[in-house]
Structure formats: C-alpha cells, structure tokens
Short mmCIF file of C-alpha atoms and ligand atoms in Angstrom, two decimals:
data_model
loop_
_atom_site.label_atom_id
_atom_site.label_comp_id
_atom_site.label_asym_id
_atom_site.label_seq_id
_atom_site.Cartn_x
_atom_site.Cartn_y
_atom_site.Cartn_z
CA MET A 1 -17.74 4.20 -5.18
CA VAL A 2 -21.21 4.73 -6.06
CA ARG A 3 -23.94 2.36 -7.09
CA GLU A 4 -27.68 2.08 -7.18
CA TRP A 5 -29.14 0.55 -4.08
CA ASP A 6 -32.11 -1.36 -3.51
CA PRO A 7 -32.88 -1.28 0.56
CA ARG A 8 -35.63 -4.09 -0.08
CA THR A 9 -32.91 -6.52 -0.64
CA ALA A 10 -29.79 -4.69 1.25
CA SER A 11 -27.83 -6.62 4.01
CA SER A 12 -28.56 -5.65 7.52
CA GLY A 13 -24.92 -4.44 7.55
CA GLU A 14 -25.58 -2.07 5.20
CA LEU A 15 -28.70 -0.49 6.72
CA GLN A 16 -27.03 -0.23 9.61
CA SER A 17 -24.00 1.84 8.06
CA LEU A 18 -26.33 3.89 6.08
CA LEU A 19 -28.26 4.66 9.60
CA ASP A 20 -24.77 5.24 11.22
CA THR A 21 -24.22 8.01 8.78
CA LEU A 22 -27.82 9.38 9.07
CA ASN A 23 -27.31 10.02 12.48
CA ALA A 24 -23.59 11.57 12.30
CA ALA A 25 -25.33 13.99 9.84
CA VAL A 26 -28.29 14.46 12.51
CA ALA A 27 -25.90 14.89 15.39
CA ALA A 28 -23.94 17.72 12.97
CA ASP A 29 -26.59 19.45 11.51
CA LEU A 30 -29.67 19.23 14.10
CA PRO A 31 -28.13 18.42 17.50
CA ASP A 32 -31.65 18.74 19.27
CA ASP A 33 -33.43 16.57 17.00
CA PRO A 34 -33.68 12.58 18.09
CA LEU A 35 -31.37 10.12 16.74
CA TRP A 36 -33.07 7.42 14.43
CA GLN A 37 -33.57 3.97 15.31
CA ASP A 38 -33.01 0.43 13.41
CA SER A 39 -36.99 -0.03 13.25
CA SER A 40 -38.66 -0.56 9.91
CA LEU A 41 -35.81 1.42 8.39
CA ARG A 42 -35.80 -1.12 5.54
CA GLU A 43 -39.80 -0.44 4.93
CA TYR A 44 -39.47 3.37 5.76
CA LEU A 45 -36.64 3.28 2.92
CA SER A 46 -38.50 1.06 0.21
CA GLU A 47 -42.31 1.60 0.36
CA THR A 48 -43.92 4.00 -1.95
CA MET A 49 -47.74 4.86 -2.57
CA PRO A 50 -49.12 3.11 -5.45
CA GLY A 51 -47.72 4.52 -8.77
CA GLU A 52 -44.89 6.25 -6.85
CA ARG A 53 -41.13 4.68 -7.49
CA ARG A 54 -37.84 5.63 -5.14
CA ILE A 55 -34.56 4.75 -6.87
CA SER A 56 -31.73 5.03 -4.52
CA TRP A 57 -27.62 5.05 -4.80
CA ILE A 58 -24.90 4.82 -1.86
CA ALA A 59 -21.59 5.86 -2.12
CA GLU A 60 -19.04 3.30 -0.34
CA GLU A 61 -15.78 3.99 1.00
CA LYS A 62 -12.89 1.77 -0.18
CA PRO A 63 -12.62 -1.70 2.12
CA ASP A 64 -9.53 -1.03 4.52
CA ALA A 65 -6.84 -3.45 4.26
CA ASP A 66 -7.64 -4.95 7.27
CA GLY A 67 -11.03 -6.59 5.71
CA SER A 68 -13.29 -4.27 8.00
CA PRO A 69 -16.80 -3.80 6.21
CA THR A 70 -17.31 -0.84 3.76
CA ARG A 71 -19.18 1.89 5.07
CA ILE A 72 -22.02 3.76 3.39
CA VAL A 73 -20.77 7.81 3.57
CA GLY A 74 -23.08 9.11 0.88
CA TYR A 75 -26.84 8.22 0.18
CA VAL A 76 -29.42 9.62 -2.15
CA ASN A 77 -32.73 8.73 -3.15
CA VAL A 78 -35.53 10.23 -5.84
CA LEU A 79 -39.20 9.85 -5.47
CA LEU A 80 -40.89 9.95 -8.66
CA LEU A 81 -44.33 11.43 -8.42
CA GLY A 82 -46.45 13.10 -10.77
CA GLU A 83 -43.93 15.43 -12.87
CA ILE A 84 -41.38 15.86 -10.06
CA GLY A 85 -38.47 14.07 -8.52
CA VAL A 86 -37.98 14.70 -4.88
CA VAL A 87 -34.22 14.25 -3.67
CA GLU A 88 -33.30 13.16 -0.25
CA LEU A 89 -29.35 13.28 -0.20
CA LEU A 90 -27.10 12.82 2.67
CA VAL A 91 -23.10 13.06 2.98
CA HIS A 92 -21.34 11.98 6.32
CA PRO A 93 -19.82 15.02 7.98
CA ALA A 94 -16.38 13.42 7.97
CA VAL A 95 -16.34 13.58 4.25
CA ARG A 96 -18.02 16.60 3.18
CA ARG A 97 -16.71 19.31 0.95
CA ARG A 98 -14.99 17.07 -1.14
CA GLY A 99 -17.67 17.05 -4.06
CA LEU A 100 -19.27 14.02 -3.02
CA GLY A 101 -22.76 15.60 -2.33
CA ARG A 102 -22.69 17.28 -6.34
CA ARG A 103 -21.75 13.83 -7.35
CA LEU A 104 -24.68 12.07 -6.08
CA LEU A 105 -27.07 15.03 -7.04
CA GLY A 106 -25.74 14.79 -10.85
CA ILE A 107 -26.18 10.73 -10.63
CA ALA A 108 -29.67 11.16 -9.25
CA ALA A 109 -30.67 14.47 -11.75
CA ARG A 110 -29.40 12.48 -14.75
CA ARG A 111 -31.86 9.38 -14.12
CA VAL A 112 -34.52 11.60 -13.31
CA TYR A 113 -34.18 13.78 -16.70
CA HIS A 114 -33.92 10.59 -18.67
CA GLU A 115 -36.81 8.86 -17.15
CA GLY A 116 -38.98 12.06 -18.47
CA PHE A 117 -39.69 13.96 -15.57
CA THR A 118 -39.40 17.92 -15.92
CA ALA A 119 -39.03 19.04 -12.44
CA LEU A 120 -36.62 18.42 -9.32
CA GLY A 121 -37.78 19.43 -5.71
CA VAL A 122 -36.07 19.05 -2.06
CA GLU A 123 -36.97 20.03 1.30
CA VAL A 124 -34.02 21.88 2.91
CA ILE A 125 -33.66 22.47 6.65
CA GLY A 126 -32.90 26.19 7.61
CA GLY A 127 -29.49 26.72 9.43
CA THR A 128 -27.70 23.52 7.86
CA PRO A 129 -24.92 23.34 5.01
CA ALA A 130 -27.66 21.91 2.79
CA VAL A 131 -29.00 25.42 2.25
CA ALA A 132 -25.50 26.92 0.77
CA PHE A 133 -25.40 23.35 -1.13
CA TYR A 134 -28.67 23.77 -2.87
CA ASP A 135 -27.94 27.40 -3.55
CA ALA A 136 -24.79 26.83 -5.23
CA ASN A 137 -25.93 23.97 -7.32
CA GLY A 138 -28.65 26.22 -9.13
CA PHE A 139 -31.69 25.29 -7.09
CA ASN A 140 -34.38 28.22 -6.31
CA ARG A 141 -35.76 28.58 -3.07
CA GLU A 142 -39.71 28.18 -3.70
CA TYR A 143 -41.25 27.79 -0.30
CA VAL A 144 -40.42 28.39 3.37
CA GLU A 145 -42.28 27.02 6.29
CA ILE A 146 -41.46 27.29 9.81
CA ARG A 147 -41.04 24.33 11.89
CA SER A 148 -42.33 24.16 15.58
CA VAL A 149 -41.69 22.02 18.25
CA LEU A 150 -43.73 21.15 21.75
CA ARG A 151 -42.31 19.40 24.34
CA LEU A 152 -44.96 17.37 26.18
CA SER A 153 -42.97 17.80 29.60
CA ALA A 154 -43.86 21.54 28.80
CA VAL A 155 -47.52 21.40 28.36
CA ASP A 156 -50.24 22.76 30.78
CA TRP A 157 -52.41 19.91 30.80
CA LEU A 158 -55.18 22.05 32.82
CA ALA A 159 -55.17 24.62 30.24
CA LEU A 160 -54.80 22.24 27.91
CA GLY A 161 -58.15 20.52 29.05
CA GLU A 162 -59.95 23.68 28.79
CA MET A 163 -59.00 24.05 25.01
CA ALA A 164 -59.83 20.61 24.24
CA ARG A 165 -63.31 21.38 25.80
CA GLY A 166 -63.63 24.79 23.89
CA VAL A 167 -65.36 24.08 20.84
CA ALA A 168 -68.95 25.26 19.79
CA ALA A 169 -72.22 23.16 20.46
CA GLY A 170 -73.00 21.29 17.57
CA TYR A 171 -69.40 19.54 16.78
CA ARG A 172 -68.20 16.10 18.34
CA ILE A 173 -64.48 15.19 18.67
CA GLU A 174 -63.25 11.73 17.65
CA PHE A 175 -60.35 9.82 17.94
CA HIS A 176 -59.15 7.54 15.32
CA PRO A 177 -55.59 5.84 16.19
CA GLY A 178 -54.51 4.12 13.05
CA GLY A 179 -57.08 6.40 10.85
CA PRO A 180 -60.52 5.97 10.41
CA THR A 181 -62.03 2.51 9.04
CA ASP A 182 -65.37 3.39 8.35
CA PRO A 183 -66.20 3.73 4.48
CA GLN A 184 -68.53 6.92 5.15
CA MET A 185 -66.09 8.23 7.76
CA ILE A 186 -63.05 8.09 4.97
CA GLU A 187 -65.34 9.82 2.44
CA ALA A 188 -66.15 12.82 4.76
CA TYR A 189 -62.53 12.96 5.73
CA ALA A 190 -61.45 12.78 2.15
CA ARG A 191 -63.95 15.39 1.27
CA ALA A 192 -62.76 17.94 3.63
CA LYS A 193 -59.39 17.82 2.61
CA ALA A 194 -60.33 18.16 -0.89
CA GLU A 195 -61.79 21.35 -0.01
CA LEU A 196 -58.65 22.85 0.72
CA ARG A 197 -56.71 21.32 -2.30
CA ASP A 198 -56.96 24.17 -4.54
CA VAL A 199 -55.99 26.62 -2.45
CA GLU A 200 -52.83 27.99 -4.25
CA ASP A 201 -50.04 28.63 -1.61
CA GLY A 202 -46.93 28.35 -3.82
CA ASP A 203 -45.87 25.12 -2.52
CA LEU A 204 -44.22 22.26 -4.41
CA ASP A 205 -46.48 19.39 -3.13
CA LEU A 206 -43.47 17.57 -2.22
CA ARG A 207 -45.52 15.65 0.52
CA PRO A 208 -48.95 15.62 -1.41
CA SER A 209 -52.11 14.83 0.69
CA SER A 210 -54.65 12.41 -0.48
CA TYR A 211 -57.98 13.87 -1.68
CA ASP A 212 -60.14 10.80 -2.65
CA PRO A 213 -61.03 8.19 -0.51
CA GLU A 214 -59.33 5.62 -2.41
CA ARG A 215 -55.73 7.59 -2.01
CA LEU A 216 -56.55 8.31 1.36
CA ARG A 217 -57.12 4.60 2.13
CA GLU A 218 -53.86 3.74 0.34
CA SER A 219 -51.79 6.52 1.88
CA LEU A 220 -53.02 5.23 5.54
CA ALA A 221 -51.66 1.66 4.53
CA CYS A 222 -48.64 3.01 3.16
CA LEU A 223 -47.63 4.69 6.61
CA HIS A 224 -48.48 1.76 8.51
CA ARG A 225 -45.91 -0.37 5.70
CA ARG A 226 -43.48 2.35 6.65
CA GLY A 227 -43.79 2.19 10.29
CA MET A 228 -45.39 5.23 10.47
CA LYS A 229 -48.19 5.17 12.97
CA PRO A 230 -51.01 7.70 11.76
CA TYR A 231 -53.42 9.08 14.83
CA ILE A 232 -55.91 11.26 13.34
CA VAL A 233 -58.47 13.50 15.49
CA LEU A 234 -61.88 14.65 13.62
CA ALA A 235 -64.36 17.21 14.48
CA ILE A 236 -67.79 16.16 13.30
CA HIS A 237 -70.52 18.47 12.59
CA GLU A 238 -73.51 16.63 14.37
CA GLN A 239 -76.01 18.07 12.35
CA THR A 240 -74.71 17.02 8.75
CA GLY A 241 -71.94 14.60 9.83
CA GLU A 242 -69.53 16.40 7.52
CA VAL A 243 -65.93 16.46 8.71
CA ALA A 244 -65.53 20.01 10.08
CA GLY A 245 -61.96 19.80 10.89
CA LEU A 246 -59.42 17.22 11.26
CA THR A 247 -55.45 16.93 12.39
CA GLU A 248 -53.12 14.29 11.65
CA VAL A 249 -49.86 13.20 13.71
CA VAL A 250 -47.60 10.48 12.53
CA VAL A 251 -45.40 8.63 15.12
CA PRO A 252 -42.61 6.92 13.37
CA ALA A 253 -41.06 3.85 14.73
CA GLN A 254 -37.64 5.18 13.41
CA HIS A 255 -37.99 8.27 16.33
CA PRO A 256 -40.68 7.14 18.43
CA THR A 257 -39.77 9.92 20.90
CA ARG A 258 -40.82 12.73 18.47
CA ALA A 259 -44.18 12.79 16.01
CA ASP A 260 -44.74 14.73 13.12
CA GLN A 261 -48.07 16.36 12.84
CA TYR A 262 -48.92 16.72 9.33
CA ASP A 263 -52.37 18.40 8.06
CA THR A 264 -54.48 20.50 10.28
CA ILE A 265 -57.32 21.45 8.27
CA VAL A 266 -60.79 23.37 9.32
CA ALA A 267 -62.98 23.74 6.57
CA GLN A 268 -63.89 27.24 5.19
CA GLY A 269 -67.87 27.20 6.68
CA HIS A 270 -66.48 26.18 10.24
CA ARG A 271 -63.85 28.43 11.32
CA SER A 272 -63.73 30.27 14.60
CA TYR A 273 -65.62 27.78 16.57
CA GLY A 274 -62.83 26.77 18.48
CA ILE A 275 -62.24 23.67 16.49
CA ASP A 276 -58.27 24.06 15.34
CA ARG A 277 -57.51 24.75 19.19
CA ALA A 278 -59.93 22.02 20.37
CA ILE A 279 -58.72 19.18 17.86
CA LYS A 280 -55.13 19.57 18.59
CA ALA A 281 -55.55 19.59 22.28
CA ARG A 282 -57.39 16.59 22.18
CA MET A 283 -54.83 14.90 19.95
CA LEU A 284 -51.85 15.81 22.49
CA PHE A 285 -54.14 13.98 25.41
CA GLU A 286 -54.73 10.76 23.13
CA LEU A 287 -50.67 10.93 22.31
CA ARG A 288 -49.94 11.08 25.81
CA ALA A 289 -51.82 8.12 26.75
CA ALA A 290 -51.17 6.12 23.53
CA GLU A 291 -47.32 6.51 23.18
CA PRO A 292 -45.55 6.41 26.59
CA LYS A 293 -42.45 7.01 24.77
CA LEU A 294 -43.24 10.04 22.91
CA ALA A 295 -41.43 13.24 24.31
CA GLU A 296 -42.33 15.98 21.58
CA VAL A 297 -44.47 16.87 18.78
CA GLN A 298 -43.11 18.94 15.67
CA THR A 299 -45.34 20.66 12.94
CA TRP A 300 -44.95 22.79 9.89
CA ASN A 301 -46.48 26.15 9.27
CA ALA A 302 -46.48 28.86 6.48
CA GLN A 303 -45.34 32.22 8.43
CA ALA A 304 -48.61 33.74 6.63
CA ASN A 305 -50.76 31.19 8.68
CA GLU A 306 -51.21 33.64 11.48
CA SER A 307 -53.95 32.04 13.05
CA MET A 308 -52.70 28.70 12.92
CA LEU A 309 -49.49 29.86 14.29
CA LYS A 310 -51.06 31.33 17.47
CA VAL A 311 -53.13 28.51 18.23
CA ASN A 312 -49.82 26.64 17.95
CA ALA A 313 -48.05 29.05 20.57
CA GLU A 314 -51.00 28.76 23.04
CA LEU A 315 -50.46 25.07 22.80
CA GLY A 316 -47.00 25.25 23.99
CA PHE A 317 -45.22 24.68 20.29
CA GLU A 318 -41.81 26.79 19.73
CA PRO A 319 -40.56 27.91 16.65
CA ASP A 320 -37.51 26.01 15.76
CA ARG A 321 -36.32 26.89 12.25
CA ASP A 322 -36.85 27.43 8.63
CA TRP A 323 -37.69 24.47 6.51
CA TRP A 324 -37.35 25.38 2.71
CA GLU A 325 -38.70 23.81 -0.60
CA PHE A 326 -36.23 24.03 -3.19
CA GLY A 327 -36.86 23.37 -6.86
CA ALA A 328 -35.24 23.50 -10.12
CA ASP A 329 -35.57 22.31 -13.75
CA VAL A 330 -34.30 18.90 -13.83
CA ALA A 331 -32.54 19.34 -17.58
CA ASP A 332 -30.76 22.80 -15.97
CA ILE A 333 -29.33 20.41 -13.15
CA ALA A 334 -28.33 17.27 -15.62
CA HIS A 335 -26.77 19.33 -17.66
CA ARG A 336 -24.78 21.86 -15.12
CA LEU A 337 -23.69 18.87 -13.13
CA GLU A 338 -22.63 16.78 -16.33
CA ALA A 339 -20.51 19.76 -17.39
CA GLU A 340 -18.77 19.83 -14.17
CA HIS A 341 -17.32 16.29 -14.69
C1 COA B 1 -25.87 18.98 1.75
C2 COA B 1 -24.66 18.00 1.52
C3 COA B 1 -25.23 16.76 0.98
C4 COA B 1 -23.41 18.49 0.75
O1 COA B 1 -22.63 17.44 0.80
P1 COA B 1 -20.97 17.58 0.14
O2 COA B 1 -20.60 16.46 -0.10
O3 COA B 1 -20.06 18.30 1.43
O4 COA B 1 -21.05 18.64 -0.86
P2 COA B 1 -19.88 19.04 -1.86
O5 COA B 1 -18.88 18.86 -1.52
O6 COA B 1 -20.36 18.34 -3.16
O7 COA B 1 -20.51 20.66 -2.00
C5 COA B 1 -20.67 21.31 -3.40
C6 COA B 1 -20.71 22.87 -3.36
O8 COA B 1 -21.88 23.34 -2.44
C7 COA B 1 -21.51 24.04 -1.45
N1 COA B 1 -21.69 24.08 -0.13
C8 COA B 1 -21.61 22.68 0.10
N2 COA B 1 -21.72 22.77 2.01
C9 COA B 1 -21.29 23.93 2.34
C10 COA B 1 -21.20 24.74 3.51
N3 COA B 1 -21.41 24.01 4.61
N4 COA B 1 -21.07 25.97 3.21
C11 COA B 1 -21.01 26.56 2.20
N5 COA B 1 -21.07 26.02 0.68
C12 COA B 1 -21.40 24.64 0.96
C13 COA B 1 -20.20 24.89 -2.04
O9 COA B 1 -20.33 25.49 -2.78
C14 COA B 1 -19.55 23.49 -2.27
O10 COA B 1 -18.58 23.51 -3.44
P3 COA B 1 -17.06 23.86 -2.99
O11 COA B 1 -16.53 22.96 -1.97
O12 COA B 1 -15.97 23.58 -4.27
O13 COA B 1 -17.28 25.17 -2.50
C15 COA B 1 -24.10 17.55 3.41
O14 COA B 1 -23.84 18.59 3.71
C16 COA B 1 -25.14 16.76 3.71
O15 COA B 1 -25.43 15.62 4.08
N6 COA B 1 -26.09 17.75 4.66
C17 COA B 1 -27.17 16.97 5.58
C18 COA B 1 -28.55 16.83 4.53
C19 COA B 1 -29.61 16.71 5.02
O16 COA B 1 -30.45 16.00 4.68
N7 COA B 1 -29.85 16.82 6.42
C20 COA B 1 -30.95 16.56 7.21
C21 COA B 1 -30.98 15.29 8.02
S1 COA B 1 -29.82 14.98 8.85
#
C-alpha cells in the first residue's frame, strides 16, 4: 500500500522502519558508506528552505497475521524548488525488481506535473541499480561529478600543516563553526558565492547555493534545523576585507562519522595564491578538533575541474565513484508511467 506521508507527524515506529530500509539500501548499494543513525531524522526529512516544499510517500508491507507492525519498504519524496522537482526514491533490497520503484516514481511525477512544475531531477549514484532504473524510465544523464573520500586516519598532518600555512601574504584564514554571524561577513561571503553563480557548468542545480545574504542566512538556519552542522573556512583579502575563498563542510547528525564538503570557491582575482589548498587543509585541522567522531570527509567535483582534483589528491582524497544528475521532462515521465498502469 502506498500513501502520502508527513514525516512531521509520523510515529517513531515509522521513522525507525524507514531508517531500517534506508540502511538496508546503503548496505546493499554503498557498502563502504556509513549507516545512518536515528538522530534528527524527522527534522532531516521535514525541514526545507522558505519557499520550498517537500512531498513524501511511503509504501508499506501488509501487516502480518501475527500483528507485527507494518514495515516501510519503499519511500519517495519530491522537493519542489524553482521549476524543478528533485526526486529521492528508495526501495528495500528485499523487494526490488517487482515494479515498486516505477510505481513510486509515477506517483511522484504525477504530483509534480499537477503542481505545475516542468522538470524532474535526481541524483544517481554510479555503480548502483539506480543508474539502470532511471535509464530505463526515460531520464537523461545530464551531468556527472566524481565523489572523493578522505580518511582522516590516512592524513599526513605534518604535510597538511605546511599546506595550511602556504598561503600568500595579504590573506587571513578564518574558521567559522556554525557559519559566520557578523552581517558584514555574511555579505562578503554571499558576494564571493555570487561571483561564481553565472559560470555555466551544465549541472541541474539540484542543490542550489545561496547567493544573497538573506538567503545565505536562511540556508545556514535550515542546515541547523535539519541536524546538519555547518563549518566554514574563509580566506579574507586583508586589504579589501573581501572573501577571496571559502570552503563549506557539513557534519550531519545522521552520519556523524562522514562529513560532506560542499562548495569550495576561490574568487577569480585571487587564484594561484595557494588559497584552495590552505583553506581545505585548515578545515581538516579544525574538523579533527571539533568533531572527535569524524573519520571521513567526502566531496564532489567535476572531472573538468583539474586543479581542484589535484589539490584534493594532495590532501589525501581518493576518487570513489561517479555521481550523476539525471533529468527528465515531467510531463513525459508522468504520461509514460501512467500509460504503463
Ligand atoms: C532504483 C530503485 C528505486 C529501483 O527500485 P525497484 O523497485 O527495484 O525498480 P522496478 O522494479 O520498478 O524497476 C523498473 C525497471 O528499472 C530497471 N531496473 C531496476 N533495477 C535494475 C537493476 N538492478 N538492473 C537493471 N535494470 C534495473 C529495469 O528496467 C526494471 O524493469 P524490469 O524489472 O521489468 O526489467 C532501487 O534499486 C533503489 O532503491 N535503489 C537505491 C536508491 C538510492 O537512493 N540509493 C542511495 C542511498 S542507499
């Protein structure tokens, strides 16, 4: 049975069952990734940025005759942002290849279509069954990045110390656990992000960055609400006070042993001064001190971004797997999956 589901009012039994299914999928598809914990899971599934909406459905197994609680074996949500509905879809490994994934995708696509959105997007992890699933269901491969993982236990901290100090004169490196709070700093930070905004790299913006100060504040607040603790390192150009470079890491309460490194940006006029290497190295020192449970950091880069891949390799990141963005016209998918039922 499939029904619309609201994580805000869901029972703790339902959340636990969804977590079990998620972890069964992680174990099957991504055996090297950490399992998830029941920590701020409700908030993770329900909180959004202002103006965004997430709609979710679950598929439950029929209750057993012995009265044991129903199990959630499938889950789908769409995050409606701008013109696009971003899909997250999950089917328990024990019940795959029986059409449940296609059915859940059809329900979500139909809703996105009726809500008036034009496109669907989804992040698809290379080397998992999801690739063949979205290929078979009419999605196009739009963009690919490489995920790399760094193990803190393998870091050469002495060499890293050199890297952290290896920034040209005239720059100051600052650490902002939780994100910057000073309004002037937030503005400078937003300006640095905005500068790279118009670089057309072909991705679908499934995880849009925030480019104005208000939006940036909201985005940091949203991360906190979802149990994802942001850490930010900034390189400040001392003469102008401008943010010359920034790197952002989030430590999610749901898998606190592995952090996500999001945007790393060095503004155009400040390249080749060692900033990229220095801010990322400094970040690793700060994380080691602030997050004793942390064992790994993962990050995503375009293949074309050779200089950043090179710096990542120097720091100790190892390429792990492809990470795709698939896209589709929502009307196509809604009609295609409707026709099949
Ligand atoms: C992708 C996923 C949702 C598919 O669910 P499913 O219920 O098995 O999908 P369906 O049975 O509806 O499959 C539909 C079609 O997709 C294709 N497909 C799905 N899985 C496939 C596989 N492993 N190999 C090849 N084709 C596949 C087939 O064409 C299939 O039709 P068929 O069975 O008639 O040949 C499921 O594998 C899943 O949950 N993956 C994990 C997703 C994820 O987010 N992982 C990251 C966090 S762990």
